[in-house]
Amino acid sequence: MLPFADIDAAAVARVLSQVADRTNDLADAYFEALEVIELPPEDRSPGVRVRRETGLAVRLVREGRTWLAGRDGIEPERFGEAVRRVARALPSNPYPHPELGRTRFTEPPEAPEVLEFPSRATRALRERGLDREIAAAVRLTVRRHRRFVRVVGSQVSSGTERESFYSVDTETPWGRHGILLESLDDNAAEILAASLARRAEAQGAESPARGRSICVLGPAAAAVLLHEAVAHALEVDVLARGGHPEAAVGVRMGSELLDVFDDPRSGPEEVRRRADDEGFPTVRRCLLRRGTVEQPIADAAWSRRSDLLVAGGGRRGDRHDAPGPRSTHLELVAGSASSADLFAEGGLYLPEADRGRLDPETGLLTLRFPHGRRIQDGAPAETVGPLVLRGHVSDLLSRVDAVGADVRTGGAGWCAKDGVRMPVWASAPELRLDAVEVGP
Amino acid sequence: MKPVDDLLLDLLDDLAETWREVEVFAKTGRSRTLRLGRALEVSSLRQEEGWAVRAGDDRRSFGYAASGTPRLDVPWPEADGRGLRLPSARPVPEWKPPADLETSLLGENEAAALFDAIARELDTELPGARVVQGQLEDGSSEEQIVSSRETRAVVRRRTASLWIEARGPRRAAGSLSLLLAAREARHFAPSMVARRLADRLAVAERGASPVRDRGEFLLAPAVGVALLRGLADLWIGPGATERIKPLVDRQGRIASRAVTLVDDGRLEGGVLAAPVDGEGQPTRRLALVEAGVYRQPLVAWNEVPSAGRSEMRAVGCRRRASWRDLPTTGPSHLHLVPDPEISVASLLASLSRGYYLLDAAGGLRVEKGFQRFALPVVGFAIDGGRSTGSVSDVWLVGSVKTLLDGILAVARDLTFLPVGPGLVGAPTLLVKGLELRHRP
């Protein structure tokens, strides 16, 4: 049975409605259970690690202010105490303690696929022909992440939402990197091995000189670009730095080839969400239609400030963090360009990006790539070393002049904003940027 | 020291029936956070309670961490991988707990008043400048550690942090942020915070960017901290001795006589001062560099080389970021020892021609092998002890060896800044032999 299925939601809602005692108040209770099973590299102890957390938070939103009380562990008394902490009127009221049902993990922590993955990955690395010494120096930390969330509010109540996925952190002689995976099967091992082999091959390769170049981004790199340049840029709290977030609606932000959605319902199956971390139904949100802003990413608090902003994009790092507007699963709608079209003009092919950063004040976007390849005779050829792509968001997005036809879905990576780290997912084809600034 | 809870000892006894090496760690804490953002204000009160177990023998081991109160009826994970070895208990020198452990957390209104005062002072220092967002956290915690090697320790802490982002009158110059730590939030002085922000903003907005220049440099504490932090691999961990070798001369000298670098887990008045580290090992002051002579890196009990007769001394320096995290080697108060006889004013007066660099505008870049470094900085050009204009968008560059040899004097204004789970501190430094460049 899923955790939180037997919470007495009606009783919780009754208590919260006493806290939300003004017309436009929003009060909710957030229940979460997290589990991480981790296998570290062979030379590190302890050998296998399990982390299991349960907790709750009670929140009141009133006129632009939020009061939040987070508690580790889930018990009726802790709930009652958290309610008293956020209640503005009658905080010493003896609020009733509703039944919260089963609130902790009881089954043994097992994830055989986590324990088996290093062998799969080693096999895949060998099959890729990676130098035996280098392959032996690759150290993996493999994790399975499970998260259960339920939100009961004075106005909305969701069922239990469940997420399950994997992450693999890699330490190599040439650096660290991490990926998110839907499963830990042979295909996942192959994805990891291919990425590592490309990185190994790029060692010692010269970085491209500073200058402007056509860049064809592979689906994984395109996902990072869109996450930074579109998703972050259209989060309402980021938009608010420059004024009213709703003013962005209708603004041309990039090439007409860009149709970008955030759709938590259509991501990889095990991370699909019907409700967000505030209990509001998730929506297929069109961020950009033909390059023009249609619907920024909003959470409940911001959606109360304007009819143009729709809730459903609220995410929490954990119970101790207030929710904020964040993307979950970005989709770039496929274009019509074939590989031959994309590579016809030459330039650089950049299959994966290590990280990106958007400066919300200046709009400057920086993407770092561990390697790339020069496009020669209509195909990726000579390998180049690490490089950086820089530009202003609107300029970069307006330089998209071709979008590929084949969409791939996968983990875009961990996204950190305001100190809160979350997994983000993406479905994207390749895309081409015309004459953008690159350099070592 | 206060005795540990019986519950932890029961859990220890229970696990010790199966495993030779067992450690139980538990932490409780509460904190108040006020976050001011763009048109939103979040006031939260968090109560955290979590615990962690490491258990194993010489062949295999496991780790388990969970929220809530420690429990005996846990379905432990299957042990795997590497064996586990824990440190034996060692005598802990007498410890007088700081007097402020019992002070109450900052109230919600007090926290708001602090932000208001900073905003007012900032506008006075630099008319038109304003706070964009900020977060103030004030907390107290208690950690308990017991182990099968007779460790019994209880540590109480009181810590506060302030993160604040501000923007100058000219919006195009962007914003900048500041992160500070103190034992309690009431110690943050609004005028000091505002002055530091105003100085940085003024310099960033008006600063020129010299193409290339040399001279003497006065490095404010924030710049010294950024340098120490970026060079952490030279001071911390068992591999540091090897890494630092190329910089050490035949007499064992690595820096000028003005340089004494220490880490001190018991630093009087220090934010993180404690009698023991995250594994219950006693903390103490350890000199890493003494009057320019390299002594040893910061190493924990299991990192002292066993081969040959090592003179390296271990110290309690294993830090836990939270109950979720394993202990890792890291500094608590890593700092350059100040000279109580030297004021900043006297150093400034002695600067005939050069630069007074106020802050780092980003992280340190260091070449592999610690040959050359580059740090983005902001500050003032100085001629005859007086400012002749501000500089920004420039890099302080040079060789690491020149930097360390070129420290002519250290002032008395030792200032600590939070770096990861520890603190790094530096006084103002007078340095020669470096260069300012427009590009790194």
PDB file of C-alpha atoms in Angstrom, chain A residues 157-324:
ATOM      1  CA  SER A 157      -6.372  17.426  -1.763  1.00  0.00           C
ATOM      2  CA  SER A 158      -4.246  15.152  -3.913  1.00  0.00           C
ATOM      3  CA  GLY A 159      -3.777  11.416  -3.831  1.00  0.00           C
ATOM      4  CA  THR A 160      -0.357   9.996  -3.051  1.00  0.00           C
ATOM      5  CA  GLU A 161       2.113  10.873  -5.799  1.00  0.00           C
ATOM      6  CA  ARG A 162       5.038   8.540  -6.356  1.00  0.00           C
ATOM      7  CA  GLU A 163       8.392   9.067  -8.072  1.00  0.00           C
ATOM      8  CA  SER A 164      11.110   6.502  -8.611  1.00  0.00           C
ATOM      9  CA  PHE A 165      14.328   6.930 -10.558  1.00  0.00           C
ATOM     10  CA  TYR A 166      18.077   6.307 -10.432  1.00  0.00           C
ATOM     11  CA  SER A 167      21.183   8.446 -10.435  1.00  0.00           C
ATOM     12  CA  VAL A 168      24.768   7.495 -11.160  1.00  0.00           C
ATOM     13  CA  ASP A 169      27.681   9.723 -10.157  1.00  0.00           C
ATOM     14  CA  THR A 170      30.941   8.982 -11.887  1.00  0.00           C
ATOM     15  CA  GLU A 171      34.432   9.855 -10.704  1.00  0.00           C
ATOM     16  CA  THR A 172      37.062   9.468 -13.397  1.00  0.00           C
ATOM     17  CA  PRO A 173      40.664  10.564 -13.831  1.00  0.00           C
ATOM     18  CA  TRP A 174      39.329  13.433 -15.958  1.00  0.00           C
ATOM     19  CA  GLY A 175      36.594  14.670 -13.669  1.00  0.00           C
ATOM     20  CA  ARG A 176      33.160  13.951 -12.219  1.00  0.00           C
ATOM     21  CA  HIS A 177      29.779  13.858 -13.778  1.00  0.00           C
ATOM     22  CA  GLY A 178      26.339  12.508 -13.029  1.00  0.00           C
ATOM     23  CA  ILE A 179      23.315  11.263 -14.922  1.00  0.00           C
ATOM     24  CA  LEU A 180      19.694  10.495 -14.088  1.00  0.00           C
ATOM     25  CA  LEU A 181      18.202   7.261 -15.376  1.00  0.00           C
ATOM     26  CA  GLU A 182      14.754   5.709 -15.531  1.00  0.00           C
ATOM     27  CA  SER A 183      16.096   2.210 -14.993  1.00  0.00           C
ATOM     28  CA  LEU A 184      19.379   0.394 -14.415  1.00  0.00           C
ATOM     29  CA  ASP A 185      19.223  -2.095 -17.251  1.00  0.00           C
ATOM     30  CA  ASP A 186      21.759  -2.876 -19.978  1.00  0.00           C
ATOM     31  CA  ASN A 187      20.552   0.097 -21.981  1.00  0.00           C
ATOM     32  CA  ALA A 188      21.311   2.407 -19.035  1.00  0.00           C
ATOM     33  CA  ALA A 189      24.785   0.882 -18.734  1.00  0.00           C
ATOM     34  CA  GLU A 190      25.291   1.494 -22.449  1.00  0.00           C
ATOM     35  CA  ILE A 191      24.211   5.165 -22.126  1.00  0.00           C
ATOM     36  CA  LEU A 192      26.687   5.647 -19.290  1.00  0.00           C
ATOM     37  CA  ALA A 193      29.503   3.821 -21.087  1.00  0.00           C
ATOM     38  CA  ALA A 194      28.983   5.819 -24.265  1.00  0.00           C
ATOM     39  CA  SER A 195      29.181   9.077 -22.331  1.00  0.00           C
ATOM     40  CA  LEU A 196      32.331   7.984 -20.483  1.00  0.00           C
ATOM     41  CA  ALA A 197      33.983   6.742 -23.662  1.00  0.00           C
ATOM     42  CA  ARG A 198      33.365  10.104 -25.351  1.00  0.00           C
ATOM     43  CA  ARG A 199      34.850  11.903 -22.366  1.00  0.00           C
ATOM     44  CA  ALA A 200      37.889   9.632 -22.357  1.00  0.00           C
ATOM     45  CA  GLU A 201      38.414  10.208 -26.060  1.00  0.00           C
ATOM     46  CA  ALA A 202      38.274  13.978 -25.540  1.00  0.00           C
ATOM     47  CA  GLN A 203      41.175  13.948 -23.077  1.00  0.00           C
ATOM     48  CA  GLY A 204      43.984  16.016 -24.496  1.00  0.00           C
ATOM     49  CA  ALA A 205      41.835  17.244 -27.379  1.00  0.00           C
ATOM     50  CA  GLU A 206      42.179  20.956 -28.003  1.00  0.00           C
ATOM     51  CA  SER A 207      39.282  23.218 -27.123  1.00  0.00           C
ATOM     52  CA  PRO A 208      37.922  25.346 -29.970  1.00  0.00           C
ATOM     53  CA  ALA A 209      39.294  28.868 -30.171  1.00  0.00           C
ATOM     54  CA  ARG A 210      37.140  31.755 -29.002  1.00  0.00           C
ATOM     55  CA  GLY A 211      34.793  32.860 -31.720  1.00  0.00           C
ATOM     56  CA  ARG A 212      31.402  32.362 -33.297  1.00  0.00           C
ATOM     57  CA  SER A 213      30.334  29.010 -34.632  1.00  0.00           C
ATOM     58  CA  ILE A 214      27.314  27.050 -35.716  1.00  0.00           C
ATOM     59  CA  CYS A 215      26.521  24.589 -32.933  1.00  0.00           C
ATOM     60  CA  VAL A 216      24.353  21.499 -33.293  1.00  0.00           C
ATOM     61  CA  LEU A 217      23.204  20.390 -29.849  1.00  0.00           C
ATOM     62  CA  GLY A 218      22.399  16.730 -29.262  1.00  0.00           C
ATOM     63  CA  PRO A 219      19.102  15.960 -27.453  1.00  0.00           C
ATOM     64  CA  ALA A 220      20.784  15.831 -24.019  1.00  0.00           C
ATOM     65  CA  ALA A 221      22.539  19.154 -24.563  1.00  0.00           C
ATOM     66  CA  ALA A 222      19.392  20.725 -26.038  1.00  0.00           C
ATOM     67  CA  ALA A 223      17.567  19.666 -22.864  1.00  0.00           C
ATOM     68  CA  VAL A 224      20.060  21.575 -20.696  1.00  0.00           C
ATOM     69  CA  LEU A 225      19.839  24.644 -22.936  1.00  0.00           C
ATOM     70  CA  LEU A 226      16.037  24.657 -22.756  1.00  0.00           C
ATOM     71  CA  HIS A 227      16.051  24.052 -19.028  1.00  0.00           C
ATOM     72  CA  GLU A 228      18.244  27.088 -18.390  1.00  0.00           C
ATOM     73  CA  ALA A 229      17.081  29.405 -21.163  1.00  0.00           C
ATOM     74  CA  VAL A 230      13.368  28.662 -21.204  1.00  0.00           C
ATOM     75  CA  ALA A 231      12.285  26.907 -18.001  1.00  0.00           C
ATOM     76  CA  HIS A 232      14.300  28.970 -15.495  1.00  0.00           C
ATOM     77  CA  ALA A 233      13.727  32.161 -17.425  1.00  0.00           C
ATOM     78  CA  LEU A 234       9.956  31.595 -17.305  1.00  0.00           C
ATOM     79  CA  GLU A 235       9.652  30.704 -13.623  1.00  0.00           C
ATOM     80  CA  VAL A 236       7.515  33.470 -12.189  1.00  0.00           C
ATOM     81  CA  ASP A 237       9.848  34.232  -9.291  1.00  0.00           C
ATOM     82  CA  VAL A 238      12.672  34.769 -11.796  1.00  0.00           C
ATOM     83  CA  LEU A 239      10.427  36.883 -14.026  1.00  0.00           C
ATOM     84  CA  ALA A 240       9.423  38.929 -10.990  1.00  0.00           C
ATOM     85  CA  ARG A 241      12.966  40.218 -10.661  1.00  0.00           C
ATOM     86  CA  GLY A 242      12.227  42.406 -13.658  1.00  0.00           C
ATOM     87  CA  GLY A 243       8.657  43.429 -12.806  1.00  0.00           C
ATOM     88  CA  HIS A 244       5.296  41.755 -13.182  1.00  0.00           C
ATOM     89  CA  PRO A 245       5.687  38.118 -14.308  1.00  0.00           C
ATOM     90  CA  GLU A 246       2.460  38.162 -16.307  1.00  0.00           C
ATOM     91  CA  ALA A 247       3.931  40.897 -18.505  1.00  0.00           C
ATOM     92  CA  ALA A 248       6.072  38.216 -20.121  1.00  0.00           C
ATOM     93  CA  VAL A 249       3.022  36.589 -21.709  1.00  0.00           C
ATOM     94  CA  GLY A 250       2.997  37.334 -25.420  1.00  0.00           C
ATOM     95  CA  VAL A 251       6.636  38.406 -25.553  1.00  0.00           C
ATOM     96  CA  ARG A 252       8.715  36.969 -28.373  1.00  0.00           C
ATOM     97  CA  MET A 253      11.586  35.085 -26.770  1.00  0.00           C
ATOM     98  CA  GLY A 254      13.133  33.021 -29.518  1.00  0.00           C
ATOM     99  CA  SER A 255      12.938  31.446 -32.931  1.00  0.00           C
ATOM    100  CA  GLU A 256       9.548  30.492 -34.389  1.00  0.00           C
ATOM    101  CA  LEU A 257      10.846  26.939 -34.520  1.00  0.00           C
ATOM    102  CA  LEU A 258      10.559  26.675 -30.744  1.00  0.00           C
ATOM    103  CA  ASP A 259       7.446  25.061 -29.261  1.00  0.00           C
ATOM    104  CA  VAL A 260       8.319  24.201 -25.667  1.00  0.00           C
ATOM    105  CA  PHE A 261       6.073  22.615 -23.032  1.00  0.00           C
ATOM    106  CA  ASP A 262       6.456  21.676 -19.399  1.00  0.00           C
ATOM    107  CA  ASP A 263       4.382  18.563 -18.861  1.00  0.00           C
ATOM    108  CA  PRO A 264       4.857  16.623 -15.613  1.00  0.00           C
ATOM    109  CA  ARG A 265       2.226  14.117 -16.823  1.00  0.00           C
ATOM    110  CA  SER A 266       4.233  12.951 -19.827  1.00  0.00           C
ATOM    111  CA  GLY A 267       7.737  12.434 -18.490  1.00  0.00           C
ATOM    112  CA  PRO A 268       9.308   9.041 -17.963  1.00  0.00           C
ATOM    113  CA  GLU A 269       6.644   6.749 -16.541  1.00  0.00           C
ATOM    114  CA  GLU A 270       8.073   6.383 -13.040  1.00  0.00           C
ATOM    115  CA  VAL A 271       8.293  10.123 -12.451  1.00  0.00           C
ATOM    116  CA  ARG A 272       4.996  11.256 -13.963  1.00  0.00           C
ATOM    117  CA  ARG A 273       2.971  13.516 -11.732  1.00  0.00           C
ATOM    118  CA  ARG A 274      -0.783  14.115 -11.680  1.00  0.00           C
ATOM    119  CA  ALA A 275      -0.510  16.725  -8.944  1.00  0.00           C
ATOM    120  CA  ASP A 276       2.342  19.023  -8.019  1.00  0.00           C
ATOM    121  CA  ASP A 277       3.935  19.405  -4.578  1.00  0.00           C
ATOM    122  CA  GLU A 278       1.121  21.760  -3.565  1.00  0.00           C
ATOM    123  CA  GLY A 279      -1.613  19.283  -4.457  1.00  0.00           C
ATOM    124  CA  PHE A 280      -2.722  21.220  -7.555  1.00  0.00           C
ATOM    125  CA  PRO A 281      -3.351  19.270 -10.765  1.00  0.00           C
ATOM    126  CA  THR A 282      -0.386  19.400 -13.112  1.00  0.00           C
ATOM    127  CA  VAL A 283      -1.024  20.770 -16.590  1.00  0.00           C
ATOM    128  CA  ARG A 284       0.570  20.511 -19.984  1.00  0.00           C
ATOM    129  CA  ARG A 285       1.917  24.048 -19.907  1.00  0.00           C
ATOM    130  CA  CYS A 286       2.923  25.698 -23.134  1.00  0.00           C
ATOM    131  CA  LEU A 287       5.932  27.821 -22.255  1.00  0.00           C
ATOM    132  CA  LEU A 288       6.772  28.932 -25.777  1.00  0.00           C
ATOM    133  CA  ARG A 289       4.538  28.683 -28.824  1.00  0.00           C
ATOM    134  CA  ARG A 290       6.403  29.516 -32.011  1.00  0.00           C
ATOM    135  CA  GLY A 291       8.991  31.255 -29.849  1.00  0.00           C
ATOM    136  CA  THR A 292       6.495  33.436 -27.982  1.00  0.00           C
ATOM    137  CA  VAL A 293       5.795  33.173 -24.242  1.00  0.00           C
ATOM    138  CA  GLU A 294       2.401  31.662 -23.562  1.00  0.00           C
ATOM    139  CA  GLN A 295       2.302  30.439 -19.953  1.00  0.00           C
ATOM    140  CA  PRO A 296       5.047  31.014 -17.339  1.00  0.00           C
ATOM    141  CA  ILE A 297       5.626  28.385 -14.647  1.00  0.00           C
ATOM    142  CA  ALA A 298       3.663  29.329 -11.531  1.00  0.00           C
ATOM    143  CA  ASP A 299       2.914  27.891  -8.128  1.00  0.00           C
ATOM    144  CA  ALA A 300      -0.155  28.470  -5.979  1.00  0.00           C
ATOM    145  CA  ALA A 301       1.110  31.586  -4.219  1.00  0.00           C
ATOM    146  CA  TRP A 302       1.933  33.372  -7.471  1.00  0.00           C
ATOM    147  CA  SER A 303      -1.207  32.193  -9.268  1.00  0.00           C
ATOM    148  CA  ARG A 304      -3.265  34.094  -6.667  1.00  0.00           C
ATOM    149  CA  ARG A 305      -1.748  37.337  -7.843  1.00  0.00           C
ATOM    150  CA  SER A 306      -2.841  37.184 -11.473  1.00  0.00           C
ATOM    151  CA  ASP A 307      -5.481  35.398 -13.552  1.00  0.00           C
ATOM    152  CA  LEU A 308      -2.839  34.904 -16.234  1.00  0.00           C
ATOM    153  CA  LEU A 309      -0.777  32.628 -13.987  1.00  0.00           C
ATOM    154  CA  VAL A 310      -1.881  29.039 -13.514  1.00  0.00           C
ATOM    155  CA  ALA A 311      -0.866  26.903 -10.507  1.00  0.00           C
ATOM    156  CA  GLY A 312       0.379  23.335 -10.924  1.00  0.00           C
ATOM    157  CA  GLY A 313       4.101  24.054 -11.225  1.00  0.00           C
ATOM    158  CA  GLY A 314       4.939  24.133  -7.505  1.00  0.00           C
ATOM    159  CA  ARG A 315       7.794  21.899  -6.337  1.00  0.00           C
ATOM    160  CA  ARG A 316       9.480  21.443  -2.967  1.00  0.00           C
ATOM    161  CA  GLY A 317      13.018  20.341  -2.184  1.00  0.00           C
ATOM    162  CA  ASP A 318      11.631  18.781   0.966  1.00  0.00           C
ATOM    163  CA  ARG A 319       9.227  19.474   3.818  1.00  0.00           C
ATOM    164  CA  HIS A 320      11.409  22.215   5.254  1.00  0.00           C
ATOM    165  CA  ASP A 321      11.410  24.242   2.035  1.00  0.00           C
ATOM    166  CA  ALA A 322       8.567  26.402   0.834  1.00  0.00           C
ATOM    167  CA  PRO A 323       7.302  25.400  -2.612  1.00  0.00           C
ATOM    168  CA  GLY A 324       8.453  27.387  -5.607  1.00  0.00           C
TER     169      GLY A 324
END
